[in-house]
CSV table of C-alpha atoms in Angstrom, one decimal:
chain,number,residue,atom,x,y,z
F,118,UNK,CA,-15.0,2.7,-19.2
F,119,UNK,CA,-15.6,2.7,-15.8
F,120,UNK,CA,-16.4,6.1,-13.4
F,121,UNK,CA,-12.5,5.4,-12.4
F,122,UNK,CA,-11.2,6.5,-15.3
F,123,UNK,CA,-13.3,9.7,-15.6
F,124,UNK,CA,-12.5,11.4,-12.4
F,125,UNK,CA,-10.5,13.9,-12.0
F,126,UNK,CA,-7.9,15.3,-9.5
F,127,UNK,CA,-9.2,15.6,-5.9
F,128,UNK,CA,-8.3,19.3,-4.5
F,129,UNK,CA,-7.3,19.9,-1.2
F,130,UNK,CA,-5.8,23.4,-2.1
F,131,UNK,CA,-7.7,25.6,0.6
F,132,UNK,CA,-6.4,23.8,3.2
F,133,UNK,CA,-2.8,24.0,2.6
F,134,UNK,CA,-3.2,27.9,1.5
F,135,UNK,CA,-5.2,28.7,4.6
F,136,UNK,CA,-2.3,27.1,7.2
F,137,UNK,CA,0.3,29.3,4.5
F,138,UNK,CA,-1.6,31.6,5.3
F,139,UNK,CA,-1.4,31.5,9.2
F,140,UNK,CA,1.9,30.4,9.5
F,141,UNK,CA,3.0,34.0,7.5
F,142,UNK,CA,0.9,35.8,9.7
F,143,UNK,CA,2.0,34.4,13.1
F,144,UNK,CA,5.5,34.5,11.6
F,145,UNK,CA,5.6,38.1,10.9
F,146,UNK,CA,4.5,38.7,14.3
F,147,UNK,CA,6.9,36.7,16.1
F,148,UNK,CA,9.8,37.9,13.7
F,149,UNK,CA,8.6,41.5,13.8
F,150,UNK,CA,8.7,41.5,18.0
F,151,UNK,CA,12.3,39.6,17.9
F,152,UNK,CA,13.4,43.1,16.3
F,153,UNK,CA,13.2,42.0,12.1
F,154,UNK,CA,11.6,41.8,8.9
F,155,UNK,CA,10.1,38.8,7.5
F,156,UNK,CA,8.2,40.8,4.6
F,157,UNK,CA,11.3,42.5,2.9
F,158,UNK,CA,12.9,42.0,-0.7
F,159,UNK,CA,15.6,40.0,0.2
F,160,UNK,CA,13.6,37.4,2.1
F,161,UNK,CA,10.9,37.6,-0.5
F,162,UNK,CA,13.3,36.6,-3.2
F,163,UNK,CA,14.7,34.1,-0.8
F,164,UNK,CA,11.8,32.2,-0.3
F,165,UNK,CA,10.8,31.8,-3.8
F,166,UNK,CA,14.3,30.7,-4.4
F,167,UNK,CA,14.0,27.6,-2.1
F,168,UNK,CA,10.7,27.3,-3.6
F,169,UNK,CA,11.9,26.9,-7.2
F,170,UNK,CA,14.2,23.9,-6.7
F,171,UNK,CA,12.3,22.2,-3.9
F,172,UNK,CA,8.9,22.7,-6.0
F,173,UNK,CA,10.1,21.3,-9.2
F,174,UNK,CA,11.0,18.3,-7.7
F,175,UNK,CA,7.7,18.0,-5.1
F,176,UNK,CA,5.4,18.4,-8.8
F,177,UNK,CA,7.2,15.4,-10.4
F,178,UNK,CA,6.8,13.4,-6.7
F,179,UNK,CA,3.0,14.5,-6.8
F,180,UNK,CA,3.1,12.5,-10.0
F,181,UNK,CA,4.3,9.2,-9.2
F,182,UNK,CA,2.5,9.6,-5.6
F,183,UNK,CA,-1.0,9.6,-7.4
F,184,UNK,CA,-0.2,6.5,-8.8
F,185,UNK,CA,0.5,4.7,-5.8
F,186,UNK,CA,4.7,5.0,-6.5
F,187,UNK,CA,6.9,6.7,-5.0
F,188,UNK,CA,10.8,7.8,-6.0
F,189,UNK,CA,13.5,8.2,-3.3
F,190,UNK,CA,16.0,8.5,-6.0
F,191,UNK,CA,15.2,12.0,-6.4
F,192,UNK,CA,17.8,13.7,-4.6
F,193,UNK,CA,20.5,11.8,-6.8
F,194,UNK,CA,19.0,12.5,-9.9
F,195,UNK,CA,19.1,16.1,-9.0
F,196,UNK,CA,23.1,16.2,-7.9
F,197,UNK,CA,23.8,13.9,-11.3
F,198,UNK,CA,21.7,16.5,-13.2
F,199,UNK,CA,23.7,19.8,-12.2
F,200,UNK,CA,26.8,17.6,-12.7
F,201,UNK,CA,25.8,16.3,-16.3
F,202,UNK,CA,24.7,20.4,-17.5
F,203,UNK,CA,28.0,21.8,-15.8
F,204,UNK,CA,30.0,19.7,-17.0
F,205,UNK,CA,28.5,19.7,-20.9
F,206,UNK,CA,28.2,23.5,-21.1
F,207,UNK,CA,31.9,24.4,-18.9
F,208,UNK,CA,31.1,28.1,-19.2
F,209,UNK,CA,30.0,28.0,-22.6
F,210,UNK,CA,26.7,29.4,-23.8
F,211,UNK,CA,26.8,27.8,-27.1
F,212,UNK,CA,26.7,24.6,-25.1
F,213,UNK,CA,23.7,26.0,-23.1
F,214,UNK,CA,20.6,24.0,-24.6
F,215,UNK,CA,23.2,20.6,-25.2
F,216,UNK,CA,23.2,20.8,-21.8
F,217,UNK,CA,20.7,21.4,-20.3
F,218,UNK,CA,19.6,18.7,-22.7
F,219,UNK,CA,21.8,16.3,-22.0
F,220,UNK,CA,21.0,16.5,-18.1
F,221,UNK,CA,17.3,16.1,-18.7
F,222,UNK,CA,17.8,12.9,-21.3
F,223,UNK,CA,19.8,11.3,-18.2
F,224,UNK,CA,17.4,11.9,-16.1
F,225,UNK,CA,14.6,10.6,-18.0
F,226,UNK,CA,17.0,7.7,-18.4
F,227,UNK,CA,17.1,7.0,-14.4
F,228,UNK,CA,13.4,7.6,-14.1
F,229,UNK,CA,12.7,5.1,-17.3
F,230,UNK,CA,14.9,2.2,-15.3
F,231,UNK,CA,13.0,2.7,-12.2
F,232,UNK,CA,9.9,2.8,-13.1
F,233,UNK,CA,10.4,-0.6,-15.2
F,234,UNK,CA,11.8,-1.9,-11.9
F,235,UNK,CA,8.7,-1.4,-10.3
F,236,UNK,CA,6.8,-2.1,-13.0
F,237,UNK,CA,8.5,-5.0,-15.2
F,238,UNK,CA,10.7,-6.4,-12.3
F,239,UNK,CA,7.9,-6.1,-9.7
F,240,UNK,CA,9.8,-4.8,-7.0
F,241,UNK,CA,8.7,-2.0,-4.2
F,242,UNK,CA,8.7,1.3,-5.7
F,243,UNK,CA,10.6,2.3,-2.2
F,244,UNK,CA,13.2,-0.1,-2.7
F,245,UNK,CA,13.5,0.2,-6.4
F,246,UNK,CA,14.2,4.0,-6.4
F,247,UNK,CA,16.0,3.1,-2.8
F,248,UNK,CA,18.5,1.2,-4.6
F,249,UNK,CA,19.2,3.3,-7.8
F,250,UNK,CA,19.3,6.0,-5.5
F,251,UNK,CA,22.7,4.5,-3.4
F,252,UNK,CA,24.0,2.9,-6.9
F,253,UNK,CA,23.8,7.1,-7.8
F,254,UNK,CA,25.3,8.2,-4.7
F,255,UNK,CA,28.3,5.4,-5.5
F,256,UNK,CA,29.2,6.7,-8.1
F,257,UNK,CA,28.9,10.7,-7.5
F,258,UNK,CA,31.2,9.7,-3.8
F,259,UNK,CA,33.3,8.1,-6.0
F,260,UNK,CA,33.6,10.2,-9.0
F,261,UNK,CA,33.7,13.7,-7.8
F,262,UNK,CA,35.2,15.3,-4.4
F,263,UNK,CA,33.6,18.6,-5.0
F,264,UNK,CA,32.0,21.1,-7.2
F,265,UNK,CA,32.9,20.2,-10.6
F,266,UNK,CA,32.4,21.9,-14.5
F,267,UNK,CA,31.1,25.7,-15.3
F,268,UNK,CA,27.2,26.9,-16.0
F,269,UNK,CA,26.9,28.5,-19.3
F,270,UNK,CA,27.0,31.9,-17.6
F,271,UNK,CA,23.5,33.4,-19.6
F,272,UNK,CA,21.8,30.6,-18.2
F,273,UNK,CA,23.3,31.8,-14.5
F,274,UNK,CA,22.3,34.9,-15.3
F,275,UNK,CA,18.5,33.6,-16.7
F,276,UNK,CA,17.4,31.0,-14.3
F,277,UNK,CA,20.0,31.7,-11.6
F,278,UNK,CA,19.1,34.8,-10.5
F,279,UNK,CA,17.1,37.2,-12.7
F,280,UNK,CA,13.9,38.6,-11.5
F,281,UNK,CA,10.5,39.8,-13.2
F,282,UNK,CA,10.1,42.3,-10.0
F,283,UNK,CA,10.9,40.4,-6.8
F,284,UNK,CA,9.6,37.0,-8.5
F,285,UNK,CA,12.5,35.1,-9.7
F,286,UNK,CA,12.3,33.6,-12.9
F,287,UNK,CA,13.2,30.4,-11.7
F,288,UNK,CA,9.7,30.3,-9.6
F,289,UNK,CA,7.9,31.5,-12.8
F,290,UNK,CA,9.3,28.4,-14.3
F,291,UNK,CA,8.0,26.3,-11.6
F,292,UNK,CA,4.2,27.5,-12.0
F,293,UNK,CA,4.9,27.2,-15.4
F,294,UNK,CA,5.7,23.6,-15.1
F,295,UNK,CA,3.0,23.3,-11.9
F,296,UNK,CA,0.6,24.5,-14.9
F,297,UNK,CA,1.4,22.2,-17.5
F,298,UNK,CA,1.5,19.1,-14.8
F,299,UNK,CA,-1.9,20.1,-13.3
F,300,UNK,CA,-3.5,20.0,-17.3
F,301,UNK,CA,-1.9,16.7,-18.0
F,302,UNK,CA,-3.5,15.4,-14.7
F,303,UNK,CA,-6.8,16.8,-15.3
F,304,UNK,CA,-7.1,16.9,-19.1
F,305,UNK,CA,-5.4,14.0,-21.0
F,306,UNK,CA,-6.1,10.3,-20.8
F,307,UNK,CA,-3.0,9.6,-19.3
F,308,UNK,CA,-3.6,12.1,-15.9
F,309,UNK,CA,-7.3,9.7,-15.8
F,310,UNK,CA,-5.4,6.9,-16.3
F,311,UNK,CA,-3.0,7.8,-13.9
F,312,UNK,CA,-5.8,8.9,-11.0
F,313,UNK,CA,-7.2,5.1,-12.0
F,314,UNK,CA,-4.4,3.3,-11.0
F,315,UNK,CA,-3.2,5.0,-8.0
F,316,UNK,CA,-6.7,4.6,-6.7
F,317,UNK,CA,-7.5,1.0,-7.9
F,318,UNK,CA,-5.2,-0.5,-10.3
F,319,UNK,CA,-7.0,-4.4,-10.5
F,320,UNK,CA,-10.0,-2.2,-11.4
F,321,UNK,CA,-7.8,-0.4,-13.6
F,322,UNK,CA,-6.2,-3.0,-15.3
F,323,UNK,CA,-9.7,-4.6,-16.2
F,324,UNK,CA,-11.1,-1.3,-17.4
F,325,UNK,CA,-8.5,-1.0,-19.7
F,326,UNK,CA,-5.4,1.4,-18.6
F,327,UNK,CA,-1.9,-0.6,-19.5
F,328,UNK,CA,-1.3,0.2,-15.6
F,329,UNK,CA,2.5,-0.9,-16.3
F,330,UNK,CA,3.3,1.8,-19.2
F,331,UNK,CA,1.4,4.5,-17.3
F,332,UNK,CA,3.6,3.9,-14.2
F,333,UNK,CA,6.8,4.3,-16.6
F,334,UNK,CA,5.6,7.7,-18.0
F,335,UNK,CA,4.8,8.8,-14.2
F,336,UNK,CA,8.6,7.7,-13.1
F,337,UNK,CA,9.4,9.2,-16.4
F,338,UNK,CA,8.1,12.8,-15.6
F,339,UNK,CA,9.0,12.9,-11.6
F,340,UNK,CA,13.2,12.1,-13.3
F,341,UNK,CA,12.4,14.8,-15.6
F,342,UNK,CA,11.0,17.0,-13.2
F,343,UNK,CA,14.4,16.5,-11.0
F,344,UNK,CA,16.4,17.0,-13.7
F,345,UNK,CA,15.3,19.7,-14.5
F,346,UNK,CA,15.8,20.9,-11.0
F,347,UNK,CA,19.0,20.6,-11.1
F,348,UNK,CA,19.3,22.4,-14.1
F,349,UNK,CA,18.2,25.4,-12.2
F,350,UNK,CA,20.6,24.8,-8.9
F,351,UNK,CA,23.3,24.3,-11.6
F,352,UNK,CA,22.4,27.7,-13.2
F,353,UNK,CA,22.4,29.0,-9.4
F,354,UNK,CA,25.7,27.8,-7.9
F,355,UNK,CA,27.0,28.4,-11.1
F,356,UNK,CA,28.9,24.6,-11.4
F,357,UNK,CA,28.1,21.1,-10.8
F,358,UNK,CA,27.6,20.3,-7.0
F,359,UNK,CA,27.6,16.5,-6.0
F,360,UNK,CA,25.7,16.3,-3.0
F,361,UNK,CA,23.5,19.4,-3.4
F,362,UNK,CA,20.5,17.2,-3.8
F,363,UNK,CA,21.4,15.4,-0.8
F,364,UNK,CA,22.2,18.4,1.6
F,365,UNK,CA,18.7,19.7,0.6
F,366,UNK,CA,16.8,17.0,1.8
F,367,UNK,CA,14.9,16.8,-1.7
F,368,UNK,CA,13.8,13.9,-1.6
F,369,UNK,CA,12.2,13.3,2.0
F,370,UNK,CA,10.7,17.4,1.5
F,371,UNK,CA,9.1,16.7,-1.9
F,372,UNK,CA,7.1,13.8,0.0
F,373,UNK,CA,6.5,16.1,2.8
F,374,UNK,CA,5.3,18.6,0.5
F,375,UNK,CA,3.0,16.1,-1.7
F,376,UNK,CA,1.2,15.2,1.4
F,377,UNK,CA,1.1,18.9,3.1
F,378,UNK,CA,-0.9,19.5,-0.4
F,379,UNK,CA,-3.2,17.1,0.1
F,380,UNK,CA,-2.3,14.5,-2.5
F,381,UNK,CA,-3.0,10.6,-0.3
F,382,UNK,CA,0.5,8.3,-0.4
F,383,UNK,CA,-1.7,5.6,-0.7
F,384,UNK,CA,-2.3,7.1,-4.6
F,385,UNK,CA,-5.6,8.4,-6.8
F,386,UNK,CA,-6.4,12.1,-5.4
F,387,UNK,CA,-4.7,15.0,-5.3
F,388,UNK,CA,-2.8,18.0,-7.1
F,389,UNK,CA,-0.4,20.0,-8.1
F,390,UNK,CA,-1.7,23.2,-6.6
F,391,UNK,CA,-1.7,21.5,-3.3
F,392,UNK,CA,1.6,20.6,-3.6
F,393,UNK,CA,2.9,24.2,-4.9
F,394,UNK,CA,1.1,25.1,-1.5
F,395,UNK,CA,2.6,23.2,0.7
F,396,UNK,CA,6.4,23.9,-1.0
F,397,UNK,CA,5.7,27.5,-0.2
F,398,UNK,CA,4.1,26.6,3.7
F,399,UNK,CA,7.8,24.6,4.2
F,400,UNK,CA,10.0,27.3,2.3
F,401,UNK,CA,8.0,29.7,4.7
F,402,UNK,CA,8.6,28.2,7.8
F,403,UNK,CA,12.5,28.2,7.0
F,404,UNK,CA,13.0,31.5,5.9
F,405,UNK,CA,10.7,32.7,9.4
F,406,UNK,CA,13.5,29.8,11.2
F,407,UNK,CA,16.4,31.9,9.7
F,408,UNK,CA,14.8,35.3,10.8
F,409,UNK,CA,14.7,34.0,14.3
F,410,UNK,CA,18.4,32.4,13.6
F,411,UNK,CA,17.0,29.1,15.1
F,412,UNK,CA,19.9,26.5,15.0
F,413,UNK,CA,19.3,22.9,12.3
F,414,UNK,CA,18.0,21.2,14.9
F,415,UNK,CA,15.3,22.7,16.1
F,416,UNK,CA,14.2,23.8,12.5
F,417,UNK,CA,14.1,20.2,11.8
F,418,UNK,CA,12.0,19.2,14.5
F,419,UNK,CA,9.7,21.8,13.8
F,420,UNK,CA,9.0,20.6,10.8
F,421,UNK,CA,8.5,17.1,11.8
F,422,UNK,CA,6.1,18.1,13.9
F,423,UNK,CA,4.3,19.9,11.3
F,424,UNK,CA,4.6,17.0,8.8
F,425,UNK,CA,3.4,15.0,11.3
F,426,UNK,CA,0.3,16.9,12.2
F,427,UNK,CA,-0.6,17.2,8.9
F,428,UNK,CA,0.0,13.4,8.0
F,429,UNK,CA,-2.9,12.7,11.0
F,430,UNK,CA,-5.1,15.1,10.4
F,431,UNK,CA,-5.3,14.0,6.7
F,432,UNK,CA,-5.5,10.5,8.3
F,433,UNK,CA,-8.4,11.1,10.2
F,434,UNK,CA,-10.6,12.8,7.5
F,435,UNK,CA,-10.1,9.8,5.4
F,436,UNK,CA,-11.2,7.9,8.3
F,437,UNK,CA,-14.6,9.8,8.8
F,438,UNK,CA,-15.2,9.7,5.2
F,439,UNK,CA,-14.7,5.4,4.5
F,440,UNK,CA,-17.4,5.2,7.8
F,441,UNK,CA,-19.7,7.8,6.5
């Protein structure tokens, strides 16, 4: 077994954490001389809110991105997912776990058909996940005008909005899950195998790894992690909404968030942890955006900008390192 398949999960943690770190600083200080409060409850629980959904889905990305995949599909899979566990449960609690259940087996059923389009069928992972992505949006245009079935109301009350102090439980869930995602990546044979292929897969594939199954369990996971996304935006708008994943942007800000963490597009280093730091850095910079009631468009060119400049300088390190 070659030293490829031994390595583990490249951290670039400190990084990420130290410009959080900054960007809450300077933000309080801007928002505090524009006359508010950044550091309050409400904003607090706010922030970890946005955190929770966009998080879940940015660990599942951090998956497939280490491999060398990606999934644009993502955002679907999330609207299909509240949809599905709405729609199973309408307002019943009995029907809680069938459907939450039932929205995380479809799920791992889309992420099971793209990765063995980009495994079996040989096609880009961008225009694999792409496509199942628009056949998705088809049929949620097509099949629902609006917000449709009824959250089993203990799970609203659960994952939607209680708190352990001002943490919500849905953000316990995502380090929970962060946890759990981090150990597979570091501990298992898969996570190796998975670091092997994203960084070299001919190497891979002669050292051993069945590249093509461990790139279906990776497309697998990042479904599952959607799904189960959705689950909790179903829990928090309390029905089934069709273009909620969509309107957030999920899946273009779990990429952003993947690479603000550290982890390379190009596939075999990085983290979870990163990525759990740079879903808080963007769920920061919106909530200090809000403070300042900045209009859409300049919060979206603020973050471009800050996407941007983290895209280059991670571009340039790996420069200096390949001539060194």
């Amino acid at each position: 077994m070659t030293a490829a398949l031994t390595l583990p999960t490249r951290r670039s943690t400190p990084g990420v954490f130290v410009a959080l770190a900054v960007t809450l600083a300077v933000g309080w200080l801007v928002v505090t001389v524009d006359g508010g409060r950044l550091f309050n409850q409400s904003t607090t629980v706010s922030l970890l809110h946005v955190a929770a959904g966009l998080g879940l889905v940015a660990v599942g990305q951090t998956v497939v991105v280490i491999g060398g995949s990606l999934d644009l599909s993502v955002a679907y899979v999330v609207s299909l997912s509240t949809l599905v566990a709405a729609e199973a449960m309408q307002g019943s609690d009995a029907a809680l776990l069938p459907g939450a259940g039932l929205a995380l087996l479809a799920s791992a059923a889309i992420g099971l058909l793209n990765g063995l389009l980009v495994t079996r069928a040989g096609i880009n992972a961008f225009i694999a996940t792409v496509g199942v992505g628009l056949l998705l949006k088809g049929y949620l245009d097509n099949g629902y005008d609006g917000p449709a079935g009824r959250t089993a109301p203990a799970l609203v009350q659960s994952l939607g909005y209680q708190r352990v102090g001002p943490v919500p439980v849905s953000f316990l869930l995502l380090l929970a899950v962060a946890a759990a995602v981090g150990i597979v990546l570091t501990r298992t044979r898969f996570g190796h195998h998975l670091i092997a292929v994203g960084g070299d897969p001919q190497v891979a594939r002669l050292s051993g790894v069945r590249n093509d199954r461990v790139l279906v369990i990776a497309h697998v996971l990042c479904s599952l992690c959607a799904g189960l996304a959705g689950v909790y935006l179903a829990a928090r708008l309390g029905s089934g909404a069709p273009r909620v994943g969509t309107e957030g942007l999920y899946d273009l800000e779990s990429i952003a968030a993947v690479v603000l963490g550290g982890t390379a597009l190009a596939g075999g280093r990085g983290g979870v942890a990163g990525t759990v730091g740079g879903v808080l850095l963007l769920a920061s910079i919106d909530a200090i955006l809000n403070q300042l009631e900045a209009d859409a468009f300049v919060k979206q060119v603020i973050r471009g900008v800050i996407i941007i400049a983290a895209v280059a300088v991670h571009a340039r390190r790996t420069v200096r390192k390949a001539r060194s």
